[in-house]
Coordinates of C-alpha atoms and ligand atoms in Angstrom, one line a residue:
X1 CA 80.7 117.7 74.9
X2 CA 81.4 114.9 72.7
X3 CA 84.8 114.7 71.0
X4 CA 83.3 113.0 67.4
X5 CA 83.9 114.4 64.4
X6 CA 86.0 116.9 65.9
X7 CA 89.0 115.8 64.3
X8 CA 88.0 116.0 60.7
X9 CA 89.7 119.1 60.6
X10 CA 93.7 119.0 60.5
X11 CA 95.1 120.5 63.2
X12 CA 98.9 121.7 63.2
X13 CA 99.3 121.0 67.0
X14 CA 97.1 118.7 69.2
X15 CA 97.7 119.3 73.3
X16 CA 96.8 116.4 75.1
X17 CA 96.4 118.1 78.6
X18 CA 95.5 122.1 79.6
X19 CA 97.7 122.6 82.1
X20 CA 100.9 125.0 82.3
X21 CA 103.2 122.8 79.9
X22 CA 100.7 123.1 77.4
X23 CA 99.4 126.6 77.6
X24 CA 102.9 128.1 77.5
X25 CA 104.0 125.9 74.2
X26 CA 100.8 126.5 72.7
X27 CA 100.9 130.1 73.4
X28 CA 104.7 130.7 72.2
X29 CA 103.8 128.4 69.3
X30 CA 100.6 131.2 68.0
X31 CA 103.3 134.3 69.4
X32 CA 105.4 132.7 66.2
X33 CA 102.7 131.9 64.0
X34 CA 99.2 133.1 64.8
X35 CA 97.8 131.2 62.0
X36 CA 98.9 127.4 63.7
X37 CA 95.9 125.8 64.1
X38 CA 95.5 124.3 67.5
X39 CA 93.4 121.8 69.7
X40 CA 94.1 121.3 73.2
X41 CA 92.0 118.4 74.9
X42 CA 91.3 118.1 78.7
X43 CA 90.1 114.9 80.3
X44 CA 89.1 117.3 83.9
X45 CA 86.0 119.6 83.4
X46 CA 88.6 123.0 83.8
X47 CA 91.7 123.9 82.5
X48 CA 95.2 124.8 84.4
X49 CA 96.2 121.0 85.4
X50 CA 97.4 121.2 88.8
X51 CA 97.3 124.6 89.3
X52 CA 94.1 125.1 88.9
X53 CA 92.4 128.2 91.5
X54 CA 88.4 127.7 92.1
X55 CA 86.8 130.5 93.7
X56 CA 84.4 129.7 96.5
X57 CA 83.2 132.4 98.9
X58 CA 84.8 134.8 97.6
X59 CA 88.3 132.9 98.2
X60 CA 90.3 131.5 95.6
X61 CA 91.5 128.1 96.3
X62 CA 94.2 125.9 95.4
X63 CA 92.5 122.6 94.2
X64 CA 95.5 120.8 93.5
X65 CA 97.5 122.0 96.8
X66 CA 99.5 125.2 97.5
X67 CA 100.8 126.3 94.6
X68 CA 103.7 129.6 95.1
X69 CA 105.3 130.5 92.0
X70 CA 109.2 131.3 92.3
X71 CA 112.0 131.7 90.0
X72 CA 115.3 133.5 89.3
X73 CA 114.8 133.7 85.8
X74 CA 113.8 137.2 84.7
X75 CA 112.7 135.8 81.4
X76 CA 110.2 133.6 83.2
X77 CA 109.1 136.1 85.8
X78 CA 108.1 138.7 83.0
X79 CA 106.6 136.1 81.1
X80 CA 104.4 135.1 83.4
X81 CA 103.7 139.1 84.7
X82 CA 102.5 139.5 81.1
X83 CA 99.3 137.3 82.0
X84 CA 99.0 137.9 85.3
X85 CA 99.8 140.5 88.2
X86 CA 101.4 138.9 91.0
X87 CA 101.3 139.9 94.6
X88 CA 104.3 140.0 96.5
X89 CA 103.4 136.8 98.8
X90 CA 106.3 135.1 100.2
X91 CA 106.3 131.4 101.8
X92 CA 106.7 131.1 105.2
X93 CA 105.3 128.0 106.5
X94 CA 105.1 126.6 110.0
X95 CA 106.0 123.0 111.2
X96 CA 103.8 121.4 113.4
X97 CA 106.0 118.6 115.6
X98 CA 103.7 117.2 118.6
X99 CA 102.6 120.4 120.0
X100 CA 105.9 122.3 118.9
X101 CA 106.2 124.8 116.2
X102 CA 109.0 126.0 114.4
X103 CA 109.7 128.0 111.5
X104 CA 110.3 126.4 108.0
X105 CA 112.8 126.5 105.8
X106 CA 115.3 125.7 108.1
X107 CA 116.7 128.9 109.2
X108 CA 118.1 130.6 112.7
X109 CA 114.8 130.8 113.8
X110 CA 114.3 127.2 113.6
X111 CA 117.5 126.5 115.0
X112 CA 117.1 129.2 118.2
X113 CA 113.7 126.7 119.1
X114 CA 115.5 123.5 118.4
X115 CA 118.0 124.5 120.9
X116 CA 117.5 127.6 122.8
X117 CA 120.7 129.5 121.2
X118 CA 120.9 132.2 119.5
X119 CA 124.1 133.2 117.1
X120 CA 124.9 131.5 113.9
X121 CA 128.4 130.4 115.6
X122 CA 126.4 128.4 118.3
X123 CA 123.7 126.6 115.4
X124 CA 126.8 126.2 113.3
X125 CA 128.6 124.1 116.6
X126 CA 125.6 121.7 116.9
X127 CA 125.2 120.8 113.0
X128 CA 128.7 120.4 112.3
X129 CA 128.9 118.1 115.7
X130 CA 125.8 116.3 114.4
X131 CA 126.8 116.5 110.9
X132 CA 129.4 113.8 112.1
X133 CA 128.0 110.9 112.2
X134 CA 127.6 110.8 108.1
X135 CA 131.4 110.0 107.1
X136 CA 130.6 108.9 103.3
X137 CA 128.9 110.8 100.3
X138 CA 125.3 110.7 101.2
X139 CA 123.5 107.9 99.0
X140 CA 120.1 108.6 100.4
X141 CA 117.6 111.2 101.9
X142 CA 118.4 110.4 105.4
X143 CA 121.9 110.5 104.9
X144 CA 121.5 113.6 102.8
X145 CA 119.1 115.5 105.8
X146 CA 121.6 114.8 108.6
X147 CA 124.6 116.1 106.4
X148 CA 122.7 119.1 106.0
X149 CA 121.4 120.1 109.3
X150 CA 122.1 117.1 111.8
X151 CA 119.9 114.3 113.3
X152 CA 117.5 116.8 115.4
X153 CA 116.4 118.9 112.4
X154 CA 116.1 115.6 110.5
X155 CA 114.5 113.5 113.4
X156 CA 111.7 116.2 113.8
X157 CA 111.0 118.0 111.3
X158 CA 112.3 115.6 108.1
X159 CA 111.8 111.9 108.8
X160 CA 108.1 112.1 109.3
X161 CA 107.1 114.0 106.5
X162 CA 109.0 112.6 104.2
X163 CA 108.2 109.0 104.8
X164 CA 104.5 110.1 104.8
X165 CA 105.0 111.9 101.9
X166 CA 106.7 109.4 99.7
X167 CA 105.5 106.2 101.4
X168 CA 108.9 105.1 102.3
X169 CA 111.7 104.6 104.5
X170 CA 114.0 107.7 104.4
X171 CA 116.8 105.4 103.8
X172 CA 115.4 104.1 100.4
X173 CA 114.7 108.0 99.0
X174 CA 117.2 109.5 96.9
X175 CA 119.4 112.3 98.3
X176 CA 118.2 115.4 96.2
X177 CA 114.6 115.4 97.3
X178 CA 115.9 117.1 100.5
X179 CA 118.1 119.2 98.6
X180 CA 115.6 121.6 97.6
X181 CA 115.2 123.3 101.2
X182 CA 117.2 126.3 101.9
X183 CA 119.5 125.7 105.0
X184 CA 120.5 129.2 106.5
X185 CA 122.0 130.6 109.2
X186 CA 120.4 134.0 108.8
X187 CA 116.6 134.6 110.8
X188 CA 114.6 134.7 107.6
X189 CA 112.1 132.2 107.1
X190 CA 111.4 133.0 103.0
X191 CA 111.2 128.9 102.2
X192 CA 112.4 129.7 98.6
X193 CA 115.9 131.2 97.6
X194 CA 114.5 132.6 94.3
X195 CA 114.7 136.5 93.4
X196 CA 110.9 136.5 92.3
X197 CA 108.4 134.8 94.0
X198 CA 104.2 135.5 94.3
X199 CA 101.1 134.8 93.8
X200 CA 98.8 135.7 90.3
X201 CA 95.7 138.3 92.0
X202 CA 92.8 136.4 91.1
X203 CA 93.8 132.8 90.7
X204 CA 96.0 130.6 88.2
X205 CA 93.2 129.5 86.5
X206 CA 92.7 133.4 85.2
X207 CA 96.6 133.4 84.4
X208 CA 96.3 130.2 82.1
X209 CA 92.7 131.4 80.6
X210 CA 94.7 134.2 79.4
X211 CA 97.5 132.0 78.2
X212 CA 95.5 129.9 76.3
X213 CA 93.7 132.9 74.6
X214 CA 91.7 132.0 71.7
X215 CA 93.1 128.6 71.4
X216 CA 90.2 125.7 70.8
X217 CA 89.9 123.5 74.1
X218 CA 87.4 120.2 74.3
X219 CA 87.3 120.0 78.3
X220 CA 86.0 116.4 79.7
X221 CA 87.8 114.3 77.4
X222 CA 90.3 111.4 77.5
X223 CA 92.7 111.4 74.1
X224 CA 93.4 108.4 74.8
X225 CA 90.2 106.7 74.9
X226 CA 89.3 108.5 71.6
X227 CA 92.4 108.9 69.5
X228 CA 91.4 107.8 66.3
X229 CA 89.2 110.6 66.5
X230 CA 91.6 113.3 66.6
X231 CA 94.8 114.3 63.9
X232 CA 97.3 116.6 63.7
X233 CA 101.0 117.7 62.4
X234 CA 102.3 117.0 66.0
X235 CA 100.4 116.0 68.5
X236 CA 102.0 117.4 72.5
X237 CA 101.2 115.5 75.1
X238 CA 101.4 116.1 78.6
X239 CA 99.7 112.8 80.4
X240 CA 102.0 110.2 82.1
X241 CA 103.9 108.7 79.6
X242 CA 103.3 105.0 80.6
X243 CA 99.6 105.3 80.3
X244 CA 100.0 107.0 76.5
X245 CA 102.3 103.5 76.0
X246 CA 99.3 101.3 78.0
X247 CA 101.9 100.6 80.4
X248 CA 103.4 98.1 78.2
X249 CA 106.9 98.4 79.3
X250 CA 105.2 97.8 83.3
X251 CA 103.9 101.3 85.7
X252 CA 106.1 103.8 86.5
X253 CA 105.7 104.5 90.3
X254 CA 103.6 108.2 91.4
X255 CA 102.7 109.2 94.6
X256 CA 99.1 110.7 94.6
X257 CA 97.0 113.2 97.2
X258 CA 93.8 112.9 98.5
X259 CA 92.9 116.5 99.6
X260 CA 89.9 117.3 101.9
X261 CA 88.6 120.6 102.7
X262 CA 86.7 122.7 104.8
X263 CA 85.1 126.1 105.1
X264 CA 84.7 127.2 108.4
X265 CA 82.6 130.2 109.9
X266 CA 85.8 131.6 111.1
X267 CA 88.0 134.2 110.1
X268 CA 91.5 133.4 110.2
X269 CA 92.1 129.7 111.1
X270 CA 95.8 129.1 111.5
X271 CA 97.6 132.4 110.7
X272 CA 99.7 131.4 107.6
X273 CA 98.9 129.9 104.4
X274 CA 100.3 126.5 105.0
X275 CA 101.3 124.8 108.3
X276 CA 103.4 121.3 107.4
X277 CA 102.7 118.6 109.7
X278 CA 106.1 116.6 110.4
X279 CA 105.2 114.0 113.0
X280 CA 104.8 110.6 111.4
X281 CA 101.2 109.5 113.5
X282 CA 99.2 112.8 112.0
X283 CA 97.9 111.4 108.3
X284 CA 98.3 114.5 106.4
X285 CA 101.1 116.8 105.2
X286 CA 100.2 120.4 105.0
X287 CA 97.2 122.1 106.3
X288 CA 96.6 125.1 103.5
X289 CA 94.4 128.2 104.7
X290 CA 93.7 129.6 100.6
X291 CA 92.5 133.3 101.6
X292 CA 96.1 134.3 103.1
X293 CA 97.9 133.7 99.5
X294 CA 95.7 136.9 98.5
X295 CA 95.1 138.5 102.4
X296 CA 91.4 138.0 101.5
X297 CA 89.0 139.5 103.4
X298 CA 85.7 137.7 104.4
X299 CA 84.3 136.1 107.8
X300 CA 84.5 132.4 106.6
X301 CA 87.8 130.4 105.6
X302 CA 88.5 127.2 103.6
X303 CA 91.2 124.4 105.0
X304 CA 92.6 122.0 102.6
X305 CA 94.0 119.2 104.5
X306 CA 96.4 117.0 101.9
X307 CA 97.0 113.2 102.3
X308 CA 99.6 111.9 100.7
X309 CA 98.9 107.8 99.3
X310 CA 100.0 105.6 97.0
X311 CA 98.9 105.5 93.3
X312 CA 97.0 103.6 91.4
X313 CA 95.2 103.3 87.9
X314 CA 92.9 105.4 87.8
X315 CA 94.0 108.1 90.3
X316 CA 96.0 111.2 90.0
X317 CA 99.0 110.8 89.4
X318 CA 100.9 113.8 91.2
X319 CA 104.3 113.0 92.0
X320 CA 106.9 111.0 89.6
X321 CA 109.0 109.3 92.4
X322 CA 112.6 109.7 90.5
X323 CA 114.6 107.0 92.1
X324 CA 116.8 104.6 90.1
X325 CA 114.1 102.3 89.2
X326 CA 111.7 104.2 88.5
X327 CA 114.5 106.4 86.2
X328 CA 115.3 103.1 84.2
X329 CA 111.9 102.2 83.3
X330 CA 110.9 106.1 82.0
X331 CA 114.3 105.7 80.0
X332 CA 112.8 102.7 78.1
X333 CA 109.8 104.7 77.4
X334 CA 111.6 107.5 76.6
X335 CA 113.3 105.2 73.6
X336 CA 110.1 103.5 73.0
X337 CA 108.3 107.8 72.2
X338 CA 111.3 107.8 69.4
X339 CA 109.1 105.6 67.5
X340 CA 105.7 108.0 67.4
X341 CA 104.9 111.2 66.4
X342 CA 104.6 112.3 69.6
X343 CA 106.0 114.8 71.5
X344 CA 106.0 114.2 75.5
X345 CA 106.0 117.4 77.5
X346 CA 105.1 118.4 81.3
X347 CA 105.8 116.8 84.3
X348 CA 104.3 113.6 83.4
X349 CA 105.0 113.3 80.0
X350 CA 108.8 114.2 81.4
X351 CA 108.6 111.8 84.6
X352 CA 110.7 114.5 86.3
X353 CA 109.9 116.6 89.3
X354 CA 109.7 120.3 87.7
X355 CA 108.2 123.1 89.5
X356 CA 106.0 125.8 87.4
X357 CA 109.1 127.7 86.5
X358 CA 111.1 124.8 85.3
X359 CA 107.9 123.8 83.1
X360 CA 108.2 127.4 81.4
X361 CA 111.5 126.9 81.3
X362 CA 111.1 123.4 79.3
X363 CA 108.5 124.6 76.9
X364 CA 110.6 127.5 75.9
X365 CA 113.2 124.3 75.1
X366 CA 111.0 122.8 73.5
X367 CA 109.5 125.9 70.9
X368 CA 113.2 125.8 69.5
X369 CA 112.4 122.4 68.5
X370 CA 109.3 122.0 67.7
X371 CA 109.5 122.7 64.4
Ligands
FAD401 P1 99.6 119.1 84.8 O1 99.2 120.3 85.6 O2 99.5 117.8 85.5 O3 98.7 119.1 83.5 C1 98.5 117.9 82.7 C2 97.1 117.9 82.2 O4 96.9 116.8 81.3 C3 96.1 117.7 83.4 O5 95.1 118.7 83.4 C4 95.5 116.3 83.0 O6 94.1 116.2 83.4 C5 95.6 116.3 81.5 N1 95.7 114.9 81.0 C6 96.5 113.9 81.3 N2 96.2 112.8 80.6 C7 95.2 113.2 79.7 C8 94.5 112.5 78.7 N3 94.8 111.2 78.4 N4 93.6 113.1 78.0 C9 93.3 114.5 78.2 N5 94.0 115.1 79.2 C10 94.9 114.5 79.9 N6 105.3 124.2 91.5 C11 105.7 125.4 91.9 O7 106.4 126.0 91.2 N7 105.4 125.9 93.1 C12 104.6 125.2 94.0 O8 104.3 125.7 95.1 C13 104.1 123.9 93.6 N8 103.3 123.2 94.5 C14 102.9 122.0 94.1 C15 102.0 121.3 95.0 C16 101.5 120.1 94.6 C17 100.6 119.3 95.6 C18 101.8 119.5 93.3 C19 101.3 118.2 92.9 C20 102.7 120.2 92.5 C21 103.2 121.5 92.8 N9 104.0 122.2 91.9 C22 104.5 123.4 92.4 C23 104.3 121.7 90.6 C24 103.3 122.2 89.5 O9 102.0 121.7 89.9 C25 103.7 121.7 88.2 O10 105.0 122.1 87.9 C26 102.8 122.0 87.0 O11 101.4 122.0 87.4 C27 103.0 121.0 85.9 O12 102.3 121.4 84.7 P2 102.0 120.3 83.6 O13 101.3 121.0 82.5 O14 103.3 119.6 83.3 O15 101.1 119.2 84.2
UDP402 N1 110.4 118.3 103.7 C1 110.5 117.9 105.0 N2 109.8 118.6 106.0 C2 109.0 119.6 105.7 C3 109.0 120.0 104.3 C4 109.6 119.3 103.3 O1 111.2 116.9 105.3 O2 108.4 120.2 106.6 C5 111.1 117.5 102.7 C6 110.3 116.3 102.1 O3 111.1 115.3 101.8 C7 109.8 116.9 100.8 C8 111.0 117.7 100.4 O4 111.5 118.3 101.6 O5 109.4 115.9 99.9 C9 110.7 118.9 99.4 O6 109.8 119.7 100.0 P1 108.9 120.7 99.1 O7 108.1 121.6 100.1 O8 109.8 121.4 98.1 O9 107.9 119.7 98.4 P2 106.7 119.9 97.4 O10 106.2 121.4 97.5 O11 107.2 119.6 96.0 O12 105.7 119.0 97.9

């Protein structure tokens, strides 16, 4: 569809972006006011950004990579309930280490295959002997990993995926990446800590659809290749925030996926929704099987495979890589949005690493301000 002319009329609030930053704000924005006029605008032919579920065969799958919502805040979980119902999946994925497999997060069952014990008292012994050999603070991932579980854990099932997943050297990643994983000595291998955690029955795209409501969306349409076209009160938007500036401060760094898939006459392929692959020599990540997320039943699977690469113009840009640098230059841009009537929302218009959760979270934030 072609954008012109659609801006003659004034909009209150112009989304740049249909994803879950902007179909929460908009939606708690017409909750307030249900006369706000509103125009959301989508560069991809769908809404639901990165979490975006396409069904084929029957099986609704992931597009953007596994996506598991979790939180501890009750005010999120019902939020999102009131859109959606959610199944009572819980994430239990499997690492693959050259021909070995051990339970994720890193738990006593993990532990008890690492090294053929079997009581909290005897893991305890080995991480605190291995724990050791980190005297200072930790100051980067690697330090971080080995103060948190010791250099077997970290040798096997850390350094490898990390440093294909962020296309560096686990000494030059900062510490809190890691931090995220669970460490406990307890045989439960639930990879989140959260007290709510599932999956929407049907897909996410269903969940933002519903979101959204009757809010006008032009799909299939760069703002920023046609923003004289478009006007509004406020305008949201959720892009990366160096390509709304043309990168005229220099590019902020992203990692990006390349995800291929697979459906196979076959009816259950690897046994769990996602199998991580932590050896450094295998080119993907995570191996994601779609139909266990919902236990779907059907004689054919689909297998995302998900490559982790660098970025660049023009690509996806997936995940902000938050180390110093990278932190500096966002700060300049963050000073140079003062100057526009802009608003920058989501995890790109943030720079900052926030699950779905921690995206409602923000967009509640930002509906106290908005106005
Ligand atoms: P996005 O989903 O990126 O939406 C931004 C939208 O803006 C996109 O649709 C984009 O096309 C559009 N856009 C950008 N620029 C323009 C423009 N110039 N014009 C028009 N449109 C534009 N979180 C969890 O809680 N649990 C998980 O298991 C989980 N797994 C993840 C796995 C992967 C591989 C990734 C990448 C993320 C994962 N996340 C997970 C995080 C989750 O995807 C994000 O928190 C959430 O999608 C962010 O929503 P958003 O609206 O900020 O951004
Ligand atoms: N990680 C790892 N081994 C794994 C899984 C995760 O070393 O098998 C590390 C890796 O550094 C990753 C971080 O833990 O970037 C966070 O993992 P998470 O699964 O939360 O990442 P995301 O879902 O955001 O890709």
């Amino acid at each position: 569809m072609s954008s012109k002319g659609l801006g003659s009329s004034m909009y209150d609030y112009i989304f740049v972006g249909a994803g879950l930053f902007s179909a929460t704000l908009s939606n708690l924005i017409l909750k307030r006011n249900s006369d706000a006029k509103i125009l959301i605008i989508e560069k991809r032919k769908h809404i639901g950004g990165n979490i975006y579920t396409e069904n084929i065969e029957g099986i609704n799958v992931h597009k953007y990579g596994a996506h598991i919502f979790h939180t501890s805040n009750k005010k999120v979980w019902d939020y999102v309930n009131s859109f959606a119902t959610f199944n009572r999946f819980t994430n239990s994925p499997i690492a693959f280490y050259k021909g070995e497999s051990y339970n994720l997060p890193f738990n006593m069952n993990t532990f008890s295959k690492m090294w053929n014990i079997k009581t909290p008292k005897e893991a305890k012994e080995i991480i605190e002997k291995q724990k050791k050999e980190i005297t200072n603070t930790p100051t980067n991932l690697e330090e971080q990993a080995i103060s948190l579980v010791g250099r077997d854990i970290y040798e096997k099932l850390i350094k490898g995926y990390t440093e294909k997943q962020w296309g560096r050297d686990c000494k030059e990643l900062p510490p809190f990446i890691i931090k995220r994983l669970p460490v406990r000595f307890i045989y439960d291998n639930n990879y989140f800590n959260d007290s709510y955690q599932g999956i929407p029955i049907g897909g996410y795209t269903q969940m933002i659809k519903n979101m959204l409501g009757n809010a006008k969306i032009i799909l299939n349409t760069n703002y920023l290749l046609n923003k004289n076209e478009f006007e509004a009160k406020k305008i949201i938007f959720t892009g990366p925030i160096d390509e709304y500036f043309n990168y005229s401060l220099g590019k902020l760094e992203y990692r990006s996926l390349k995800f291929e898939s697979e459906t196979l006459d076959e009816e259950n392929h690897q046994g769990v929704a996602v199998v991580n692959y932590t050896e450094k020599n295998i080119p993907y990540t995570r191996s994601i099987e779609h139909k266990h997320f919902e236990n779907t039943i059907s004689n054919k699977t689909i297998v995302t495979k998900e490559y982790p690469c660098d970025w660049n113009e023009g690509m996806e840009a997936y995940y902000p890589i938050n180390d110093e640098k990278n932190q500096l230059l966002y700060d300049k841009y963050k000073q140079l949005s003062k100057n526009e009537n802009v608003i920058f929302g989501g995890r790109l218009g943030e720079y900052k690493y926030y699950d779905m959760d921690k995206i409602i979270e923000r967009a509640y934030e930002y509906e106290e301000i908005i106005n």
